[in-house]
Amino acid sequence: MSALRDEQRPPDNELLQVVQRGLRAQPKRLPSWLFYDEKGSELFEQICEQPEYYLTRAEIALLREHATDIANVLGPDVRLVEYGSGHAIKTRLLLEHLQTPVSWVPIEISSEPLRISMHNMEQVFPQLPIQPLSTDFTRPLRLPVPPRMPGRTVIYFPGSTIGNFEERDAAQLLRKMRGEMGDNGGILVGADLKKDKKVIEAAYNDAAGVTAAFTLNMLTRLNRELGCNFELSGFRHRAHYNAMIGRIETHILSKREQRVRVGRMQVLFREDEAMQVEYSCKYSLEDFAELAASAGLAVQHVWTDPEGLFSLQHLTRASAK
Ligand code: AVI
């Protein structure tokens, strides 16, 4: 278990500092990347299969419906750079339709998922050059030299992971992509759309409790990796849709007053105290266009699934002013 987990986390004392800083903050908060240890990644895969979690199904339906059109818009000889190695099915649906793609560059911090997705893709597209990059995609990238001259570089960022970044960080990430794709490049980014609060809240509070297990697994990870003593029965998951801001706000709530050991710190949790662990932003088409504009990008095309739940947006550089 693993290589992958060991690579994913910063060295222990760095991790401890991140966690202690978050627990000293008022209100307490921990970064959402802490979800994704091996167990958390498995639970996320299970979330994607829950009947309430419409995002993955909607994005796949969108690709089934529009992949030909998307491929036409992206044009021939694309170098497809994928942020996160993601759900292989989405990438396959896209690659199947691209005309003479130059290469696929999956970027993933953890080597095991990267290896698996490469292996799967090699089976389906034996002719396609694959140039994996095992790194954190939020950092500046040095893309590998392509096997032949691409018509354009397109950065593919599926799954509405952009929504897990706060607005300023999302704009910064898009601006970084803008630099990496070059003048005539593009970004193909998944963005979950605003909709009925009940539908959104159900997606993050599935009846089977998989999302709750995913959230609380963060505490199990801290117990294992930092020797903390979080008692899992003393905490619960809460995901609430903040309609004013347009985002799911996920918290871990303390069911009672309790103290937890985190390194040399004793952290006091009051009864009902909420620790913020994730945002999942939802966008109107205008919201997303504004976000893109703040990163020097313009929305060229938007595709949605037949139910209008989810969008895939093609962004290019906004014309120089
Ligand atoms: C990865 N990301 C797009 C998921 C989301 O919907 O925000 C993570 C997730 N958290 C709870 N359920 C799913």
Short mmCIF file of C-alpha atoms and ligand atoms in Angstrom, two decimals:
data_model
loop_
_atom_site.label_atom_id
_atom_site.label_comp_id
_atom_site.label_asym_id
_atom_site.label_seq_id
_atom_site.Cartn_x
_atom_site.Cartn_y
_atom_site.Cartn_z
CA MET A 1 0.00 0.00 0.00
CA SER A 2 2.27 1.85 -0.53
CA ALA A 3 4.55 3.38 -2.73
CA LEU A 4 1.74 5.47 -3.95
CA ARG A 5 0.72 6.73 -0.52
CA ASP A 6 4.27 7.40 0.53
CA GLU A 7 4.84 9.53 -2.52
CA GLN A 8 1.61 11.35 -2.15
CA ARG A 9 2.25 12.71 1.28
CA PRO A 10 4.85 15.28 2.18
CA PRO A 11 7.55 14.14 4.64
CA ASP A 12 6.00 13.43 8.06
CA ASN A 13 7.09 16.58 9.84
CA GLU A 14 5.87 18.67 6.91
CA LEU A 15 2.55 16.84 7.07
CA LEU A 16 2.44 17.43 10.82
CA GLN A 17 3.03 21.14 10.30
CA VAL A 18 0.26 21.38 7.69
CA VAL A 19 -2.16 19.62 10.04
CA GLN A 20 -1.17 21.57 13.15
CA ARG A 21 -1.46 24.86 11.29
CA GLY A 22 -4.95 23.89 10.09
CA LEU A 23 -6.04 22.88 13.57
CA ARG A 24 -4.78 26.13 15.11
CA ALA A 25 -6.78 28.16 12.57
CA GLN A 26 -10.14 29.55 13.53
CA PRO A 27 -12.33 27.94 12.26
CA LYS A 28 -10.28 24.75 12.01
CA ARG A 29 -9.59 23.52 8.49
CA LEU A 30 -7.65 20.74 6.78
CA PRO A 31 -6.74 20.50 3.06
CA SER A 32 -8.87 18.19 0.93
CA TRP A 33 -5.85 16.43 -0.64
CA LEU A 34 -5.62 14.60 2.70
CA PHE A 35 -8.63 12.51 1.56
CA TYR A 36 -6.65 10.66 -1.07
CA ASP A 37 -4.64 7.93 0.58
CA GLU A 38 -5.16 4.46 -0.85
CA LYS A 39 -8.41 3.87 1.06
CA GLY A 40 -9.67 7.39 0.26
CA SER A 41 -8.99 6.90 -3.46
CA GLU A 42 -10.92 3.62 -3.38
CA LEU A 43 -13.80 5.31 -1.56
CA PHE A 44 -13.82 8.09 -4.13
CA GLU A 45 -14.19 5.49 -6.90
CA GLN A 46 -17.17 4.10 -4.97
CA ILE A 47 -18.67 7.59 -4.57
CA CYS A 48 -18.64 7.88 -8.37
CA GLU A 49 -20.89 4.82 -8.52
CA GLN A 50 -23.46 6.01 -5.97
CA PRO A 51 -26.88 6.75 -7.46
CA GLU A 52 -26.93 10.24 -5.91
CA TYR A 53 -23.48 11.25 -7.25
CA TYR A 54 -24.64 12.45 -10.67
CA LEU A 55 -21.35 14.11 -11.68
CA THR A 56 -19.48 11.15 -13.16
CA ARG A 57 -22.49 9.73 -14.95
CA ALA A 58 -23.41 13.13 -16.37
CA GLU A 59 -19.87 13.75 -17.61
CA ILE A 60 -19.75 10.35 -19.31
CA ALA A 61 -23.19 10.94 -20.87
CA LEU A 62 -21.94 14.32 -22.10
CA LEU A 63 -18.91 12.73 -23.75
CA ARG A 64 -21.00 9.99 -25.34
CA GLU A 65 -23.27 12.63 -26.80
CA HIS A 66 -20.71 15.20 -27.90
CA ALA A 67 -17.29 13.53 -28.30
CA THR A 68 -17.34 13.87 -32.11
CA ASP A 69 -18.13 17.56 -31.93
CA ILE A 70 -15.56 18.13 -29.18
CA ALA A 71 -12.91 16.38 -31.27
CA ASN A 72 -13.79 18.56 -34.28
CA VAL A 73 -13.49 21.70 -32.20
CA LEU A 74 -10.14 20.63 -30.75
CA GLY A 75 -8.85 19.83 -34.25
CA PRO A 76 -6.28 17.33 -35.55
CA ASP A 77 -2.83 16.55 -34.12
CA VAL A 78 -3.63 17.43 -30.53
CA ARG A 79 -1.18 16.78 -27.74
CA LEU A 80 -3.57 15.95 -24.89
CA VAL A 81 -2.17 16.83 -21.46
CA GLU A 82 -4.37 15.43 -18.73
CA TYR A 83 -4.30 16.85 -15.21
CA GLY A 84 -4.77 13.79 -12.98
CA SER A 85 -4.93 10.37 -14.59
CA GLY A 86 -8.65 10.27 -13.84
CA HIS A 87 -11.39 7.91 -14.82
CA ALA A 88 -9.97 6.07 -17.81
CA ILE A 89 -13.39 5.85 -19.44
CA LYS A 90 -13.65 9.62 -19.97
CA THR A 91 -10.20 9.91 -21.52
CA ARG A 92 -10.91 6.92 -23.74
CA LEU A 93 -14.13 8.45 -25.00
CA LEU A 94 -12.24 11.59 -25.91
CA LEU A 95 -9.16 9.95 -27.42
CA GLU A 96 -11.29 7.61 -29.52
CA HIS A 97 -12.63 10.63 -31.35
CA LEU A 98 -9.53 12.81 -31.67
CA GLN A 99 -8.04 12.91 -35.16
CA THR A 100 -4.40 11.75 -35.23
CA PRO A 101 -3.52 12.73 -31.64
CA VAL A 102 0.21 13.40 -31.20
CA SER A 103 0.49 12.09 -27.65
CA TRP A 104 -1.28 11.69 -24.35
CA VAL A 105 0.50 13.17 -21.33
CA PRO A 106 -1.17 12.01 -18.11
CA ILE A 107 0.02 13.92 -15.04
CA GLU A 108 -0.46 12.29 -11.68
CA ILE A 109 1.44 12.63 -8.44
CA SER A 110 1.02 8.95 -7.49
CA SER A 111 2.93 6.48 -9.61
CA GLU A 112 0.59 3.49 -9.15
CA PRO A 113 -2.59 5.02 -10.62
CA LEU A 114 -0.41 6.51 -13.34
CA ARG A 115 1.01 3.10 -14.17
CA ILE A 116 -2.46 1.50 -14.22
CA SER A 117 -4.02 4.13 -16.44
CA MET A 118 -1.04 3.96 -18.83
CA HIS A 119 -1.32 0.21 -19.00
CA ASN A 120 -5.06 0.37 -19.74
CA MET A 121 -4.60 3.02 -22.36
CA GLU A 122 -1.80 1.09 -24.10
CA GLN A 123 -4.20 -1.83 -24.52
CA VAL A 124 -6.85 0.33 -26.17
CA PHE A 125 -4.59 2.63 -28.20
CA PRO A 126 -1.43 0.65 -28.99
CA GLN A 127 -0.28 3.29 -31.52
CA LEU A 128 -0.69 6.27 -29.24
CA PRO A 129 2.52 7.73 -27.76
CA ILE A 130 2.08 8.06 -24.00
CA GLN A 131 4.34 10.44 -22.09
CA PRO A 132 3.49 10.20 -18.38
CA LEU A 133 4.59 12.80 -15.90
CA SER A 134 4.64 11.83 -12.24
CA THR A 135 4.32 15.16 -10.51
CA ASP A 136 1.93 17.52 -8.76
CA PHE A 137 -0.01 19.32 -11.48
CA THR A 138 -0.48 22.43 -9.33
CA ARG A 139 3.27 23.07 -9.62
CA PRO A 140 4.94 24.53 -12.75
CA LEU A 141 5.39 21.74 -15.32
CA ARG A 142 8.07 20.88 -17.84
CA LEU A 143 6.18 18.95 -20.47
CA PRO A 144 8.09 16.19 -22.26
CA VAL A 145 9.24 16.87 -25.82
CA PRO A 146 6.43 15.58 -28.09
CA PRO A 147 7.20 12.78 -30.57
CA ARG A 148 6.17 15.05 -33.47
CA MET A 149 5.02 18.63 -33.86
CA PRO A 150 1.53 19.01 -32.32
CA GLY A 151 -1.12 21.12 -34.03
CA ARG A 152 -1.95 22.35 -30.54
CA THR A 153 -1.63 21.43 -26.89
CA VAL A 154 -4.92 20.88 -25.07
CA ILE A 155 -5.00 20.57 -21.30
CA TYR A 156 -7.76 18.22 -20.21
CA PHE A 157 -8.98 18.69 -16.64
CA PRO A 158 -12.11 16.54 -16.22
CA GLY A 159 -14.31 15.77 -13.23
CA SER A 160 -14.97 19.27 -11.84
CA THR A 161 -11.82 19.03 -9.72
CA ILE A 162 -11.43 22.75 -10.51
CA GLY A 163 -14.37 23.18 -8.11
CA ASN A 164 -12.29 21.87 -5.22
CA PHE A 165 -10.08 24.96 -5.49
CA GLU A 166 -11.12 28.25 -3.95
CA GLU A 167 -11.73 30.95 -6.52
CA ARG A 168 -8.33 32.59 -6.30
CA ASP A 169 -6.50 29.27 -6.47
CA ALA A 170 -8.71 28.08 -9.36
CA ALA A 171 -7.86 31.26 -11.31
CA GLN A 172 -4.18 30.77 -10.56
CA LEU A 173 -4.32 27.17 -11.75
CA LEU A 174 -6.08 28.18 -14.98
CA ARG A 175 -3.48 30.88 -15.53
CA LYS A 176 -0.73 28.30 -15.11
CA MET A 177 -2.46 26.07 -17.72
CA ARG A 178 -2.71 29.09 -20.01
CA GLY A 179 1.07 29.36 -19.92
CA GLU A 180 1.60 25.65 -20.51
CA MET A 181 -0.74 25.32 -23.49
CA GLY A 182 0.95 28.05 -25.55
CA ASP A 183 -0.60 30.71 -27.80
CA ASN A 184 -2.86 28.47 -29.86
CA GLY A 185 -3.52 25.87 -27.18
CA GLY A 186 -6.71 25.17 -25.29
CA ILE A 187 -8.14 23.89 -22.05
CA LEU A 188 -10.96 21.36 -21.82
CA VAL A 189 -12.27 21.58 -18.29
CA GLY A 190 -15.18 19.90 -16.51
CA ALA A 191 -17.33 22.18 -14.37
CA ASP A 192 -20.31 21.07 -12.35
CA LEU A 193 -23.34 23.32 -12.78
CA LYS A 194 -25.59 25.02 -10.23
CA LYS A 195 -28.86 23.22 -9.79
CA ASP A 196 -31.51 22.32 -7.22
CA LYS A 197 -29.95 22.35 -3.76
CA LYS A 198 -31.56 18.99 -2.94
CA VAL A 199 -29.91 17.27 -5.88
CA ILE A 200 -26.50 18.70 -4.99
CA GLU A 201 -26.75 17.95 -1.29
CA ALA A 202 -27.87 14.36 -1.98
CA ALA A 203 -24.74 13.83 -4.11
CA TYR A 204 -22.55 14.64 -1.12
CA ASN A 205 -24.69 12.81 1.45
CA ASP A 206 -25.34 9.48 -0.27
CA ALA A 207 -27.68 7.11 1.54
CA ALA A 208 -25.10 4.32 1.67
CA GLY A 209 -22.77 6.58 3.66
CA VAL A 210 -19.83 6.23 1.27
CA THR A 211 -19.13 9.98 1.22
CA ALA A 212 -19.27 10.09 5.02
CA ALA A 213 -16.75 7.23 5.17
CA PHE A 214 -14.56 9.06 2.62
CA THR A 215 -14.62 12.23 4.75
CA LEU A 216 -13.89 10.50 8.07
CA ASN A 217 -11.14 8.40 6.50
CA MET A 218 -9.06 11.58 6.69
CA LEU A 219 -8.95 11.13 10.49
CA THR A 220 -7.94 7.47 10.14
CA ARG A 221 -5.10 8.61 7.91
CA LEU A 222 -3.94 11.17 10.49
CA ASN A 223 -4.05 8.53 13.23
CA ARG A 224 -1.93 6.18 11.12
CA GLU A 225 0.54 8.65 9.68
CA LEU A 226 0.94 11.11 12.55
CA GLY A 227 0.03 8.96 15.56
CA CYS A 228 -3.02 11.12 16.35
CA ASN A 229 -5.79 9.65 18.49
CA PHE A 230 -8.97 10.79 16.75
CA GLU A 231 -11.83 8.56 17.91
CA LEU A 232 -13.88 8.13 14.79
CA SER A 233 -17.14 7.57 16.68
CA GLY A 234 -16.73 11.08 18.13
CA PHE A 235 -16.96 12.81 14.74
CA ARG A 236 -19.39 13.00 11.84
CA HIS A 237 -19.54 14.17 8.21
CA ARG A 238 -21.63 17.18 7.18
CA ALA A 239 -21.98 18.46 3.61
CA HIS A 240 -24.11 21.56 3.19
CA TYR A 241 -24.80 23.55 0.01
CA ASN A 242 -24.11 27.24 0.48
CA ALA A 243 -26.38 28.63 -2.22
CA MET A 244 -25.12 32.21 -1.77
CA ILE A 245 -21.60 31.21 -2.70
CA GLY A 246 -22.59 28.24 -4.86
CA ARG A 247 -20.58 25.51 -3.22
CA ILE A 248 -20.82 22.38 -1.15
CA GLU A 249 -19.02 22.96 2.12
CA THR A 250 -17.90 19.74 3.75
CA HIS A 251 -17.06 19.69 7.43
CA ILE A 252 -16.08 17.14 10.04
CA LEU A 253 -18.15 17.83 13.15
CA SER A 254 -17.15 16.94 16.68
CA LYS A 255 -20.06 15.18 18.39
CA ARG A 256 -18.83 16.14 21.83
CA GLU A 257 -16.17 18.15 23.60
CA GLN A 258 -12.92 16.23 23.27
CA ARG A 259 -9.16 16.58 23.07
CA VAL A 260 -7.03 14.99 20.37
CA ARG A 261 -3.27 14.49 20.28
CA VAL A 262 -1.62 15.88 17.14
CA GLY A 263 2.14 15.60 17.54
CA ARG A 264 2.92 17.45 20.75
CA MET A 265 -0.25 19.51 20.51
CA GLN A 266 -3.47 18.70 22.37
CA VAL A 267 -6.29 20.01 20.23
CA LEU A 268 -9.58 20.88 21.89
CA PHE A 269 -12.76 20.27 19.90
CA ARG A 270 -15.91 21.79 21.34
CA GLU A 271 -19.24 19.98 21.03
CA ASP A 272 -20.61 20.59 17.49
CA GLU A 273 -17.42 22.35 16.40
CA ALA A 274 -17.01 22.09 12.63
CA MET A 275 -13.68 21.60 10.86
CA GLN A 276 -13.78 22.56 7.17
CA VAL A 277 -12.28 19.90 4.86
CA GLU A 278 -13.55 20.51 1.32
CA TYR A 279 -15.32 22.94 -0.99
CA SER A 280 -16.96 21.73 -4.19
CA CYS A 281 -17.89 24.81 -6.20
CA LYS A 282 -20.85 24.77 -8.57
CA TYR A 283 -21.02 27.24 -11.44
CA SER A 284 -23.48 29.02 -13.67
CA LEU A 285 -22.17 29.49 -17.21
CA GLU A 286 -21.62 33.18 -16.35
CA ASP A 287 -19.69 32.30 -13.17
CA PHE A 288 -17.36 30.06 -15.11
CA ALA A 289 -16.84 32.59 -17.91
CA GLU A 290 -15.89 35.16 -15.26
CA LEU A 291 -13.46 32.77 -13.62
CA ALA A 292 -11.90 32.04 -17.02
CA ALA A 293 -11.68 35.76 -17.82
CA SER A 294 -9.88 36.41 -14.54
CA ALA A 295 -7.19 33.99 -15.78
CA GLY A 296 -6.91 35.66 -19.22
CA LEU A 297 -9.05 32.99 -20.90
CA ALA A 298 -12.22 33.03 -22.95
CA VAL A 299 -14.87 30.30 -23.15
CA GLN A 300 -15.13 29.18 -26.78
CA HIS A 301 -17.54 26.26 -26.44
CA VAL A 302 -19.68 24.73 -23.72
CA TRP A 303 -21.16 21.25 -23.90
CA THR A 304 -23.59 19.86 -21.34
CA ASP A 305 -25.08 16.43 -20.72
CA PRO A 306 -28.68 15.84 -21.86
CA GLU A 307 -30.01 16.71 -18.39
CA GLY A 308 -27.98 19.92 -18.15
CA LEU A 309 -26.27 18.86 -14.91
CA PHE A 310 -22.62 19.10 -15.90
CA SER A 311 -20.54 21.08 -18.40
CA LEU A 312 -17.35 20.63 -20.33
CA GLN A 313 -15.84 23.94 -21.41
CA HIS A 314 -13.27 24.74 -24.07
CA LEU A 315 -11.14 27.73 -23.13
CA THR A 316 -8.56 29.56 -25.21
CA ARG A 317 -6.48 32.66 -24.55
CA ALA A 318 -8.59 35.80 -24.45
CA SER A 319 -7.51 38.16 -27.20
CA ALA A 320 -4.76 40.48 -26.04
CA LYS A 321 -6.04 43.83 -24.86
C1 AVI B 1 -12.81 15.18 -6.93
N1 AVI B 1 -13.95 16.07 -6.75
C2 AVI B 1 -14.40 16.64 -8.02
C3 AVI B 1 -15.06 15.50 -5.95
C4 AVI B 1 -16.20 16.55 -5.81
O1 AVI B 1 -17.31 16.24 -6.21
O2 AVI B 1 -15.93 17.64 -5.33
C5 AVI B 1 -14.60 15.04 -4.58
C6 AVI B 1 -15.72 14.58 -3.71
N2 AVI B 1 -15.91 14.90 -2.46
C7 AVI B 1 -16.98 14.32 -1.99
N3 AVI B 1 -17.54 13.63 -2.95
C8 AVI B 1 -16.76 13.77 -4.06
#
